[in-house]
Amino acid sequence: MASIRRRLTIWYSIALVGSMLAFATALVLDRRHPGDQELDQRLAAESGYVVRSLSESFRVLGRITSSDSVHSPLAPSVGSRLEGVPYPLVVVGPRHEIIFLNESASRLDYYSSQKLAALLRPLPDVIPSGTLELDPVIGRVRYLALPVGQAGPDIAGLVLAIPVRVQTLEPTYLLRSMLVIAPLILLGALGIGYWLAGTALRPIAGIMDEVEAITDGRSLHHRVVVPRSGEELVRLAQTVNRMLERLEDSFTSLRRFTADASHELKTPLMVLRAGVERALTHPGAPPEALQALDETLEQINQMAEMVDNLLTLARADEGSASLAVEDCDLRDLVAEAAETAGILGEEPAITVRTELPPTPVTLAVDRSRIRQLLLNLITNAIKYTPNGGKVSLALVDQGDTVALIIGDSGIGIAPADLPNIFDRFFRADIARARTGDRPGTGLGLAITKWIAEAHGGTITVQSRLGRGTVFTVTLPRVRPSGPGSLGGLVGLDGQARTD
């Protein structure tokens, strides 16, 4: 989700930057010619004012220049009227001499003023206008060179210049301003885009959290909350809910089939076992048939054990497996398990070591289920420990919790198999066959895990190939309050059920 959010933010920012560049380019191109037209309009208006002033002054005064051997400056009364022109103004005489410079033009250097005056030498047939670079102070200007014929023989024309930088939205300054502002806009866009992406994806994150909470087949009854708005999100939530409904129906059918099949197989297996046992004890049974009957009885017992385990797991899946919880001293259960381990370890000469605390360890548990848990772990320890090995049982009182530790010096479990050993029917490659020296169904550890979690505890395993295995079952002294705290129906998720 975070990756999608970052990608949306990046693409949003790229799109924004691209839009800004396109907008800036179009604006600069669009403003280039209208900007020159605006300056030309100003030049035309100001030059019209100057021509009218010179013409009216000539009609009134008859002569608007004063005699001078070197210069023919404009009369002071006329020049004062032209000082109001805000842009550089140069009035040129018939010999291309400069007759008048207003205040703005007088601030130009000599080279720039002569450059402007030269625009009327020779006078063109068409009114010249254009753009010209002057001194670094004033920069680039838009000019108009206009001949004047109504102000007497002493006035040949005028040149008026407007700095381009006064142009409203001049393209170069506009582009420079946008380049300065663009990083700030980009940073703001990144923040806003990240926030918008997070806001848009928040419902999807909620759907993901709800789907992640459905960890296995025991929580398929949960449904995703359908958002109130957003057609796509509504369709997504409804699609997920329909998928969960189909999965729930499939899991329910599978559990029901497993439970029904296990229940129906129990009676035929009991009849078969009784018949084989009678045949084994019949005095007239031929000796050559006894071995076959003995092997058949062993297989029937294994099948009956597997059916019982399947039925237990099926009931646990449905939440109908009951726990008869009562206070008991766990030392008694561990001692019984140690005695059974000693009997199982006599033939392979396996040493069984037991560690029990000196004081009672009282805990509210289902005695038969904890006994089943211990027997499953001890049977596995004996089964996978070579002759002459060691098996240990320890009961450790940790205050708020109690730990049951079963270790062995057996063949160990490969690291790749450790995450799967509590899965149903999973058996490591070294002992995958259900016949031979280490027969089994692969359901014992799954039931062991359920028993631990049904009591509110956990089970962990540590193992190294050739070094042995240690299982640790941790049980809390105080189970979570609820209908199953003093007995009831408990599912495989360890939650008490009331149905």
Short mmCIF file of C-alpha atoms in Angstrom, two decimals:
data_model
loop_
_atom_site.label_atom_id
_atom_site.label_comp_id
_atom_site.label_asym_id
_atom_site.label_seq_id
_atom_site.Cartn_x
_atom_site.Cartn_y
_atom_site.Cartn_z
CA MET A 1 0.00 0.00 0.00
CA ALA A 2 2.79 2.40 0.87
CA SER A 3 4.42 1.64 -2.48
CA ILE A 4 1.19 2.44 -4.36
CA ARG A 5 0.87 5.64 -2.36
CA ARG A 6 4.42 6.71 -3.25
CA ARG A 7 3.90 5.87 -6.91
CA LEU A 8 0.64 7.82 -7.05
CA THR A 9 2.37 10.79 -5.41
CA ILE A 10 5.28 10.66 -7.85
CA TRP A 11 3.04 10.36 -10.91
CA TYR A 12 0.82 13.14 -9.60
CA SER A 13 3.86 15.40 -9.15
CA ILE A 14 5.22 14.52 -12.60
CA ALA A 15 1.85 15.30 -14.14
CA LEU A 16 1.71 18.59 -12.25
CA VAL A 17 5.23 19.59 -13.30
CA GLY A 18 4.45 18.68 -16.91
CA SER A 19 1.28 20.73 -16.78
CA MET A 20 3.17 23.68 -15.29
CA LEU A 21 5.82 23.53 -18.00
CA ALA A 22 3.21 23.31 -20.74
CA PHE A 23 1.28 26.18 -19.19
CA ALA A 24 4.42 28.32 -18.82
CA THR A 25 5.50 27.64 -22.40
CA ALA A 26 2.08 28.44 -23.79
CA LEU A 27 1.82 31.58 -21.64
CA VAL A 28 5.26 32.86 -22.67
CA LEU A 29 4.54 32.24 -26.35
CA ASP A 30 1.11 33.78 -26.03
CA ARG A 31 2.38 36.86 -24.19
CA ARG A 32 5.34 37.55 -26.46
CA HIS A 33 3.43 39.28 -29.28
CA PRO A 34 0.61 40.75 -27.24
CA GLY A 35 3.32 42.24 -24.97
CA ASP A 36 5.00 44.00 -27.90
CA GLN A 37 1.62 45.23 -29.09
CA GLU A 38 0.95 46.67 -25.67
CA LEU A 39 4.27 48.55 -25.72
CA ASP A 40 3.63 49.77 -29.25
CA GLN A 41 0.28 51.13 -28.13
CA ARG A 42 1.96 53.02 -25.31
CA LEU A 43 4.57 54.38 -27.74
CA ALA A 44 1.88 55.50 -30.14
CA ALA A 45 -0.04 57.27 -27.37
CA GLU A 46 3.01 59.04 -25.91
CA SER A 47 4.43 59.97 -29.31
CA GLY A 48 1.03 61.36 -30.34
CA TYR A 49 1.10 63.56 -27.26
CA VAL A 50 4.63 64.81 -28.11
CA VAL A 51 3.73 65.56 -31.75
CA ARG A 52 0.64 67.48 -30.71
CA SER A 53 2.61 69.48 -28.13
CA LEU A 54 5.30 70.42 -30.66
CA SER A 55 2.76 71.30 -33.37
CA GLU A 56 0.61 73.46 -31.09
CA SER A 57 3.68 75.20 -29.66
CA PHE A 58 4.88 76.00 -33.19
CA ARG A 59 1.52 77.43 -34.21
CA VAL A 60 1.43 79.60 -31.10
CA LEU A 61 5.07 80.64 -30.82
CA GLY A 62 6.14 80.44 -34.46
CA ARG A 63 9.52 79.10 -33.38
CA ILE A 64 10.09 76.53 -30.65
CA THR A 65 13.91 76.48 -30.60
CA SER A 66 16.37 79.07 -29.34
CA SER A 67 19.31 80.23 -31.54
CA ASP A 68 22.64 78.70 -30.64
CA SER A 69 25.81 78.37 -32.72
CA VAL A 70 26.34 74.80 -31.52
CA HIS A 71 22.96 73.56 -30.41
CA SER A 72 19.38 74.53 -31.10
CA PRO A 73 17.79 73.52 -27.83
CA LEU A 74 14.07 73.40 -27.42
CA ALA A 75 12.44 76.42 -25.85
CA PRO A 76 12.08 76.02 -22.07
CA SER A 77 8.32 76.47 -22.17
CA VAL A 78 8.02 73.67 -24.73
CA GLY A 79 10.55 71.41 -23.07
CA SER A 80 8.78 71.64 -19.71
CA ARG A 81 5.67 70.18 -21.30
CA LEU A 82 7.62 67.23 -22.66
CA GLU A 83 9.24 66.45 -19.32
CA GLY A 84 6.02 64.71 -18.33
CA VAL A 85 6.73 61.86 -20.74
CA PRO A 86 7.77 58.99 -18.42
CA TYR A 87 9.96 57.22 -20.97
CA PRO A 88 13.20 58.24 -22.71
CA LEU A 89 12.41 60.87 -25.41
CA VAL A 90 14.88 62.24 -27.97
CA VAL A 91 13.91 65.13 -30.27
CA VAL A 92 16.15 65.36 -33.35
CA GLY A 93 16.78 68.35 -35.66
CA PRO A 94 17.20 68.44 -39.44
CA ARG A 95 20.96 67.87 -39.21
CA HIS A 96 20.32 64.80 -37.03
CA GLU A 97 21.49 66.71 -33.99
CA ILE A 98 19.83 66.12 -30.63
CA ILE A 99 17.62 69.06 -29.77
CA PHE A 100 15.97 67.80 -26.63
CA LEU A 101 16.36 64.96 -24.06
CA ASN A 102 13.78 64.58 -21.37
CA GLU A 103 14.76 63.61 -17.83
CA SER A 104 14.57 59.83 -18.52
CA ALA A 105 16.68 60.14 -21.67
CA SER A 106 19.23 62.40 -19.97
CA ARG A 107 20.09 59.54 -17.61
CA LEU A 108 21.29 57.51 -20.58
CA ASP A 109 24.95 57.53 -21.49
CA TYR A 110 26.13 59.40 -24.56
CA TYR A 111 26.38 56.26 -26.65
CA SER A 112 22.80 55.22 -25.94
CA SER A 113 21.32 58.66 -26.68
CA GLN A 114 23.24 58.83 -29.99
CA LYS A 115 22.08 55.31 -30.77
CA LEU A 116 18.49 56.40 -30.39
CA ALA A 117 19.01 59.59 -32.46
CA ALA A 118 20.61 57.58 -35.27
CA LEU A 119 17.32 55.74 -35.80
CA LEU A 120 16.12 58.82 -37.80
CA ARG A 121 19.18 58.95 -40.09
CA PRO A 122 18.07 58.73 -42.87
CA LEU A 123 14.35 59.08 -42.28
CA PRO A 124 12.57 55.97 -43.55
CA ASP A 125 9.48 55.95 -45.72
CA VAL A 126 7.73 53.72 -43.16
CA ILE A 127 7.58 54.56 -39.45
CA PRO A 128 10.31 52.38 -37.95
CA SER A 129 9.78 50.54 -34.70
CA GLY A 130 11.45 47.60 -33.05
CA THR A 131 13.52 46.38 -30.13
CA LEU A 132 16.98 47.63 -29.23
CA GLU A 133 19.57 46.91 -26.53
CA LEU A 134 20.79 50.05 -24.73
CA ASP A 135 23.06 50.39 -21.70
CA PRO A 136 23.02 47.74 -18.94
CA VAL A 137 20.97 50.02 -16.69
CA ILE A 138 17.94 50.37 -18.91
CA GLY A 139 18.45 47.12 -20.84
CA ARG A 140 16.29 46.22 -23.80
CA VAL A 141 13.79 48.81 -25.06
CA ARG A 142 10.95 48.95 -27.53
CA TYR A 143 11.31 52.11 -29.65
CA LEU A 144 9.39 54.23 -32.14
CA ALA A 145 11.21 56.63 -34.54
CA LEU A 146 8.67 59.15 -35.81
CA PRO A 147 9.30 62.03 -38.25
CA VAL A 148 7.56 65.33 -37.36
CA GLY A 149 6.59 67.78 -40.10
CA GLN A 150 4.22 70.14 -38.30
CA ALA A 151 6.66 71.65 -35.78
CA GLY A 152 8.67 73.85 -38.09
CA PRO A 153 11.97 73.44 -39.93
CA ASP A 154 13.98 73.06 -36.72
CA ILE A 155 12.32 69.76 -35.75
CA ALA A 156 12.93 66.68 -37.90
CA GLY A 157 11.54 63.93 -35.73
CA LEU A 158 11.52 62.20 -32.40
CA VAL A 159 12.48 58.83 -30.95
CA LEU A 160 10.57 57.38 -27.99
CA ALA A 161 11.76 54.23 -26.13
CA ILE A 162 10.06 52.11 -23.46
CA PRO A 163 12.04 49.58 -21.39
CA VAL A 164 10.71 46.11 -22.03
CA ARG A 165 10.80 45.29 -18.32
CA VAL A 166 7.85 47.59 -17.70
CA GLN A 167 5.75 45.32 -19.89
CA THR A 168 3.00 43.58 -17.95
CA LEU A 169 3.88 39.84 -17.88
CA GLU A 170 7.02 40.30 -19.97
CA PRO A 171 7.94 36.74 -21.15
CA THR A 172 11.48 36.58 -19.75
CA TYR A 173 10.51 37.89 -16.33
CA LEU A 174 7.42 35.72 -16.35
CA LEU A 175 9.49 32.61 -17.05
CA ARG A 176 12.04 33.58 -14.40
CA SER A 177 9.30 34.05 -11.82
CA MET A 178 7.77 30.70 -12.64
CA LEU A 179 11.14 28.97 -12.26
CA VAL A 180 11.49 30.51 -8.80
CA ILE A 181 7.97 29.56 -7.76
CA ALA A 182 8.01 26.07 -9.36
CA PRO A 183 10.01 24.33 -6.56
CA LEU A 184 7.61 25.67 -3.94
CA ILE A 185 4.64 24.52 -5.98
CA LEU A 186 6.31 21.12 -6.47
CA LEU A 187 6.90 20.70 -2.74
CA GLY A 188 3.32 21.65 -2.01
CA ALA A 189 2.14 19.26 -4.72
CA LEU A 190 4.17 16.43 -3.21
CA GLY A 191 2.60 16.98 0.20
CA ILE A 192 -0.91 17.41 -1.14
CA GLY A 193 -0.49 14.45 -3.51
CA TYR A 194 0.78 12.22 -0.72
CA TRP A 195 -2.13 13.22 1.47
CA LEU A 196 -4.67 12.76 -1.33
CA ALA A 197 -3.22 9.34 -2.21
CA GLY A 198 -3.38 8.28 1.43
CA THR A 199 -6.96 9.52 1.70
CA ALA A 200 -7.99 7.73 -1.49
CA LEU A 201 -6.29 4.48 -0.47
CA ARG A 202 -7.42 4.51 3.18
CA PRO A 203 -10.56 2.43 2.46
CA ILE A 204 -8.41 -0.10 0.60
CA ALA A 205 -6.04 -0.26 3.57
CA GLY A 206 -9.05 -0.94 5.80
CA ILE A 207 -10.19 -3.75 3.51
CA MET A 208 -6.66 -5.20 3.54
CA ASP A 209 -6.52 -5.11 7.35
CA GLU A 210 -9.87 -6.87 7.59
CA VAL A 211 -8.82 -9.53 5.07
CA GLU A 212 -5.51 -10.06 6.89
CA ALA A 213 -7.46 -10.65 10.10
CA ILE A 214 -9.06 -13.65 8.40
CA THR A 215 -5.98 -15.81 8.91
CA ASP A 216 -7.41 -19.29 8.37
CA GLY A 217 -10.53 -21.34 7.77
CA ARG A 218 -11.80 -20.74 11.30
CA SER A 219 -12.42 -17.01 10.81
CA LEU A 220 -14.14 -17.11 7.44
CA HIS A 221 -17.41 -16.00 9.03
CA HIS A 222 -16.03 -12.44 9.19
CA ARG A 223 -16.99 -10.07 6.40
CA VAL A 224 -15.41 -6.92 5.01
CA VAL A 225 -17.24 -3.69 5.78
CA VAL A 226 -18.67 -2.27 2.53
CA PRO A 227 -17.74 1.43 2.12
CA ARG A 228 -20.57 3.94 1.84
CA SER A 229 -19.10 5.66 -1.20
CA GLY A 230 -16.86 4.84 -4.11
CA GLU A 231 -18.27 2.50 -6.75
CA GLU A 232 -14.98 0.65 -7.25
CA LEU A 233 -14.41 0.15 -3.51
CA VAL A 234 -17.97 -1.06 -3.03
CA ARG A 235 -17.51 -3.61 -5.81
CA LEU A 236 -14.18 -4.69 -4.35
CA ALA A 237 -15.65 -5.21 -0.85
CA GLN A 238 -18.66 -7.07 -2.23
CA THR A 239 -16.42 -9.30 -4.37
CA VAL A 240 -14.23 -10.14 -1.37
CA ASN A 241 -17.32 -10.91 0.74
CA ARG A 242 -18.69 -13.22 -1.94
CA MET A 243 -15.34 -14.99 -2.12
CA LEU A 244 -15.28 -15.37 1.68
CA GLU A 245 -18.81 -16.74 1.60
CA ARG A 246 -17.84 -19.38 -0.97
CA LEU A 247 -14.74 -20.29 1.01
CA GLU A 248 -16.74 -20.53 4.22
CA ASP A 249 -19.23 -22.86 2.53
CA SER A 250 -16.37 -25.00 1.19
CA PHE A 251 -14.63 -25.22 4.57
CA THR A 252 -17.91 -25.98 6.33
CA SER A 253 -18.66 -28.77 3.89
CA LEU A 254 -15.15 -30.16 4.29
CA ARG A 255 -15.36 -30.10 8.09
CA ARG A 256 -18.78 -31.72 8.05
CA PHE A 257 -17.55 -34.41 5.69
CA THR A 258 -14.47 -35.07 7.83
CA ALA A 259 -16.52 -35.27 11.00
CA ASP A 260 -19.21 -37.49 9.44
CA ALA A 261 -16.67 -39.77 7.76
CA SER A 262 -14.65 -40.11 10.95
CA HIS A 263 -17.75 -40.85 12.97
CA GLU A 264 -19.03 -43.41 10.46
CA LEU A 265 -15.64 -45.16 10.27
CA LYS A 266 -15.37 -45.69 14.00
CA THR A 267 -17.98 -48.47 14.21
CA PRO A 268 -16.63 -50.58 11.28
CA LEU A 269 -13.11 -50.26 12.67
CA MET A 270 -14.26 -51.39 16.10
CA VAL A 271 -15.97 -54.42 14.52
CA LEU A 272 -12.85 -55.23 12.51
CA ARG A 273 -10.62 -54.92 15.54
CA ALA A 274 -12.90 -57.12 17.64
CA GLY A 275 -12.98 -59.77 14.89
CA VAL A 276 -9.20 -59.78 14.47
CA GLU A 277 -8.65 -59.93 18.23
CA ARG A 278 -11.04 -62.93 18.46
CA ALA A 279 -9.21 -64.63 15.63
CA LEU A 280 -5.87 -64.08 17.37
CA THR A 281 -7.12 -65.65 20.60
CA HIS A 282 -8.95 -68.52 18.90
CA PRO A 283 -7.22 -71.79 19.82
CA GLY A 284 -7.78 -73.25 16.40
CA ALA A 285 -6.09 -70.43 14.47
CA PRO A 286 -3.23 -71.81 12.33
CA PRO A 287 0.22 -70.44 13.29
CA GLU A 288 0.91 -69.13 9.79
CA ALA A 289 -2.16 -66.87 10.01
CA LEU A 290 -1.29 -65.35 13.37
CA GLN A 291 1.44 -63.09 11.97
CA ALA A 292 -0.89 -61.75 9.27
CA LEU A 293 -3.61 -61.17 11.83
CA ASP A 294 -1.18 -59.39 14.11
CA GLU A 295 -0.09 -57.04 11.31
CA THR A 296 -3.71 -56.45 10.40
CA LEU A 297 -4.56 -55.56 13.99
CA GLU A 298 -1.66 -53.11 14.08
CA GLN A 299 -2.91 -51.37 10.94
CA ILE A 300 -6.47 -51.30 12.31
CA ASN A 301 -5.21 -49.70 15.51
CA GLN A 302 -3.32 -47.05 13.53
CA MET A 303 -6.38 -46.37 11.40
CA ALA A 304 -8.59 -46.14 14.49
CA GLU A 305 -6.12 -43.69 16.04
CA MET A 306 -6.14 -41.57 12.88
CA VAL A 307 -9.96 -41.61 12.77
CA ASP A 308 -10.11 -40.51 16.42
CA ASN A 309 -7.64 -37.72 15.72
CA LEU A 310 -9.58 -36.59 12.65
CA LEU A 311 -12.79 -36.57 14.63
CA THR A 312 -11.13 -34.53 17.38
CA LEU A 313 -9.81 -31.97 14.89
CA ALA A 314 -13.14 -31.82 13.05
CA ARG A 315 -14.97 -31.11 16.31
CA ALA A 316 -12.36 -28.51 17.19
CA ASP A 317 -12.84 -26.85 13.79
CA GLU A 318 -16.56 -26.63 14.45
CA GLY A 319 -16.00 -25.36 17.99
CA SER A 320 -17.71 -28.40 19.51
CA ALA A 321 -14.66 -29.93 21.23
CA SER A 322 -15.28 -29.67 24.95
CA LEU A 323 -12.78 -28.98 27.74
CA ALA A 324 -13.49 -30.41 31.17
CA VAL A 325 -11.49 -27.84 33.11
CA GLU A 326 -10.61 -28.51 36.73
CA ASP A 327 -7.83 -27.64 39.14
CA CYS A 328 -5.08 -30.25 39.24
CA ASP A 329 -1.43 -30.59 40.16
CA LEU A 330 0.53 -30.74 36.93
CA ARG A 331 3.29 -32.66 38.69
CA ASP A 332 1.01 -35.73 38.72
CA LEU A 333 0.41 -35.54 34.98
CA VAL A 334 4.11 -35.06 34.21
CA ALA A 335 5.01 -37.97 36.52
CA GLU A 336 2.49 -40.23 34.71
CA ALA A 337 3.92 -39.16 31.35
CA ALA A 338 7.46 -39.83 32.59
CA GLU A 339 6.42 -43.31 33.70
CA THR A 340 4.96 -44.00 30.25
CA ALA A 341 8.14 -42.66 28.64
CA GLY A 342 10.19 -45.03 30.80
CA ILE A 343 8.14 -47.99 29.65
CA LEU A 344 8.39 -46.97 25.98
CA GLY A 345 12.12 -46.37 26.33
CA GLU A 346 13.01 -49.70 27.94
CA GLU A 347 13.55 -51.66 24.74
CA PRO A 348 15.66 -48.99 22.93
CA ALA A 349 17.53 -48.28 26.19
CA ILE A 350 16.52 -44.63 26.22
CA THR A 351 17.18 -42.77 29.45
CA VAL A 352 14.25 -40.68 30.72
CA ARG A 353 15.07 -37.77 33.02
CA THR A 354 12.36 -35.84 34.88
CA GLU A 355 12.55 -32.47 36.65
CA LEU A 356 9.65 -31.48 38.91
CA PRO A 357 9.38 -28.54 41.32
CA PRO A 358 9.17 -29.43 45.03
CA THR A 359 5.88 -27.58 45.58
CA PRO A 360 2.53 -28.27 43.89
CA VAL A 361 1.87 -26.57 40.56
CA THR A 362 -1.90 -26.22 40.50
CA LEU A 363 -3.54 -25.13 37.27
CA ALA A 364 -7.09 -25.17 35.88
CA VAL A 365 -6.78 -27.49 32.87
CA ASP A 366 -8.50 -30.39 31.16
CA ARG A 367 -6.63 -33.29 32.69
CA SER A 368 -7.26 -35.73 29.84
CA ARG A 369 -6.27 -33.22 27.15
CA ILE A 370 -3.02 -32.23 28.91
CA ARG A 371 -2.27 -35.93 29.36
CA GLN A 372 -2.86 -36.40 25.62
CA LEU A 373 -0.56 -33.47 24.87
CA LEU A 374 2.24 -34.93 27.00
CA LEU A 375 1.83 -38.42 25.55
CA ASN A 376 1.96 -37.08 21.97
CA LEU A 377 5.19 -35.20 22.64
CA ILE A 378 6.76 -38.08 24.60
CA THR A 379 5.83 -40.62 21.94
CA ASN A 380 7.46 -38.45 19.28
CA ALA A 381 10.56 -37.99 21.45
CA ILE A 382 10.95 -41.75 21.98
CA LYS A 383 10.16 -42.49 18.34
CA TYR A 384 12.84 -40.19 16.91
CA THR A 385 15.57 -40.82 19.49
CA PRO A 386 18.17 -43.49 18.57
CA ASN A 387 18.92 -46.39 20.90
CA GLY A 388 20.81 -45.32 24.00
CA GLY A 389 19.62 -41.71 23.70
CA LYS A 390 18.05 -39.40 26.24
CA VAL A 391 14.61 -37.88 26.75
CA SER A 392 13.85 -35.21 29.35
CA LEU A 393 10.64 -33.91 30.88
CA ALA A 394 10.57 -30.73 32.93
CA LEU A 395 7.84 -28.76 34.68
CA VAL A 396 8.84 -25.15 35.36
CA ASP A 397 6.74 -22.76 37.46
CA GLN A 398 7.33 -19.27 36.02
CA GLY A 399 4.83 -17.41 38.19
CA ASP A 400 2.16 -16.15 35.79
CA THR A 401 2.82 -19.07 33.45
CA VAL A 402 3.79 -22.72 33.65
CA ALA A 403 6.14 -24.35 31.13
CA LEU A 404 6.16 -28.00 30.08
CA ILE A 405 9.49 -28.78 28.39
CA ILE A 406 10.02 -32.06 26.53
CA GLY A 407 13.45 -32.57 24.97
CA ASP A 408 15.31 -35.40 23.29
CA SER A 409 18.70 -36.18 21.79
CA GLY A 410 17.17 -37.56 18.62
CA ILE A 411 17.62 -36.98 14.92
CA GLY A 412 16.26 -33.43 15.00
CA ILE A 413 14.16 -31.52 12.47
CA ALA A 414 15.43 -29.76 9.39
CA PRO A 415 15.07 -25.93 9.50
CA ALA A 416 12.92 -26.01 6.37
CA ASP A 417 10.44 -28.37 8.08
CA LEU A 418 10.09 -26.46 11.36
CA PRO A 419 7.37 -24.01 10.16
CA ASN A 420 5.21 -26.93 8.98
CA ILE A 421 5.46 -29.55 11.70
CA PHE A 422 2.14 -28.49 13.28
CA ASP A 423 0.29 -28.80 9.96
CA ARG A 424 -2.06 -31.72 9.56
CA PHE A 425 -0.62 -34.82 7.93
CA PHE A 426 2.78 -33.16 7.58
CA ARG A 427 5.72 -35.45 8.21
CA ALA A 428 9.38 -34.75 7.53
CA ASP A 429 10.97 -36.63 4.65
CA ILE A 430 13.07 -38.67 7.04
CA ALA A 431 9.94 -40.29 8.44
CA ARG A 432 7.21 -39.68 5.89
CA ALA A 433 6.13 -43.32 5.55
CA ARG A 434 3.37 -44.53 7.83
CA THR A 435 4.93 -47.94 8.09
CA GLY A 436 8.34 -49.04 9.24
CA ASP A 437 10.33 -48.06 12.30
CA ARG A 438 8.51 -44.73 12.84
CA PRO A 439 4.87 -45.09 11.78
CA GLY A 440 2.45 -42.25 12.33
CA THR A 441 -0.39 -40.22 10.84
CA GLY A 442 1.02 -36.69 11.06
CA LEU A 443 -1.91 -35.48 13.21
CA GLY A 444 -0.40 -35.70 16.70
CA LEU A 445 1.36 -32.35 16.70
CA ALA A 446 -1.68 -30.61 15.17
CA ILE A 447 -3.78 -31.90 18.08
CA THR A 448 -1.03 -30.94 20.53
CA LYS A 449 -1.02 -27.38 19.21
CA TRP A 450 -4.80 -27.18 19.50
CA ILE A 451 -4.74 -28.42 23.11
CA ALA A 452 -2.13 -25.80 24.06
CA GLU A 453 -4.02 -22.95 22.37
CA ALA A 454 -7.38 -24.14 23.73
CA HIS A 455 -5.93 -23.62 27.21
CA GLY A 456 -4.80 -20.12 26.23
CA GLY A 457 -1.18 -21.21 25.87
CA THR A 458 1.42 -21.62 23.15
CA ILE A 459 3.77 -24.29 21.91
CA THR A 460 7.20 -23.65 20.40
CA VAL A 461 9.93 -25.89 19.07
CA GLN A 462 13.70 -25.65 18.78
CA SER A 463 15.65 -28.26 16.88
CA ARG A 464 18.91 -28.97 15.05
CA LEU A 465 19.63 -31.90 12.82
CA GLY A 466 21.52 -34.56 14.75
CA ARG A 467 21.31 -32.56 17.99
CA GLY A 468 17.76 -33.26 19.14
CA THR A 469 14.54 -31.33 19.60
CA VAL A 470 12.94 -29.38 22.45
CA PHE A 471 9.21 -28.63 22.62
CA THR A 472 8.05 -25.97 25.10
CA VAL A 473 4.40 -25.66 26.06
CA THR A 474 3.54 -22.48 27.98
CA LEU A 475 0.23 -22.35 29.86
CA PRO A 476 -1.12 -19.25 31.64
CA ARG A 477 -2.23 -19.51 35.22
CA VAL A 478 -5.27 -17.33 34.57
CA ARG A 479 -7.20 -18.12 31.41
CA PRO A 480 -9.15 -15.37 29.64
CA SER A 481 -12.60 -14.87 31.12
CA GLY A 482 -15.51 -16.07 29.03
CA PRO A 483 -17.94 -18.90 28.59
CA GLY A 484 -15.13 -21.41 28.25
CA SER A 485 -13.08 -20.32 31.25
CA LEU A 486 -14.47 -23.11 33.40
CA GLY A 487 -15.24 -25.55 30.67
CA GLY A 488 -17.15 -25.31 27.41
CA LEU A 489 -16.67 -25.61 23.67
CA VAL A 490 -13.33 -24.50 22.30
CA GLY A 491 -12.30 -24.17 18.67
CA LEU A 492 -8.91 -24.56 17.05
CA ASP A 493 -8.31 -20.84 17.45
CA GLY A 494 -8.37 -21.28 21.23
CA GLN A 495 -11.54 -19.22 21.64
CA ALA A 496 -14.37 -20.44 23.81
CA ARG A 497 -17.63 -21.15 21.99
CA THR A 498 -21.16 -21.11 23.33
CA ASP A 499 -22.87 -22.65 20.32
#
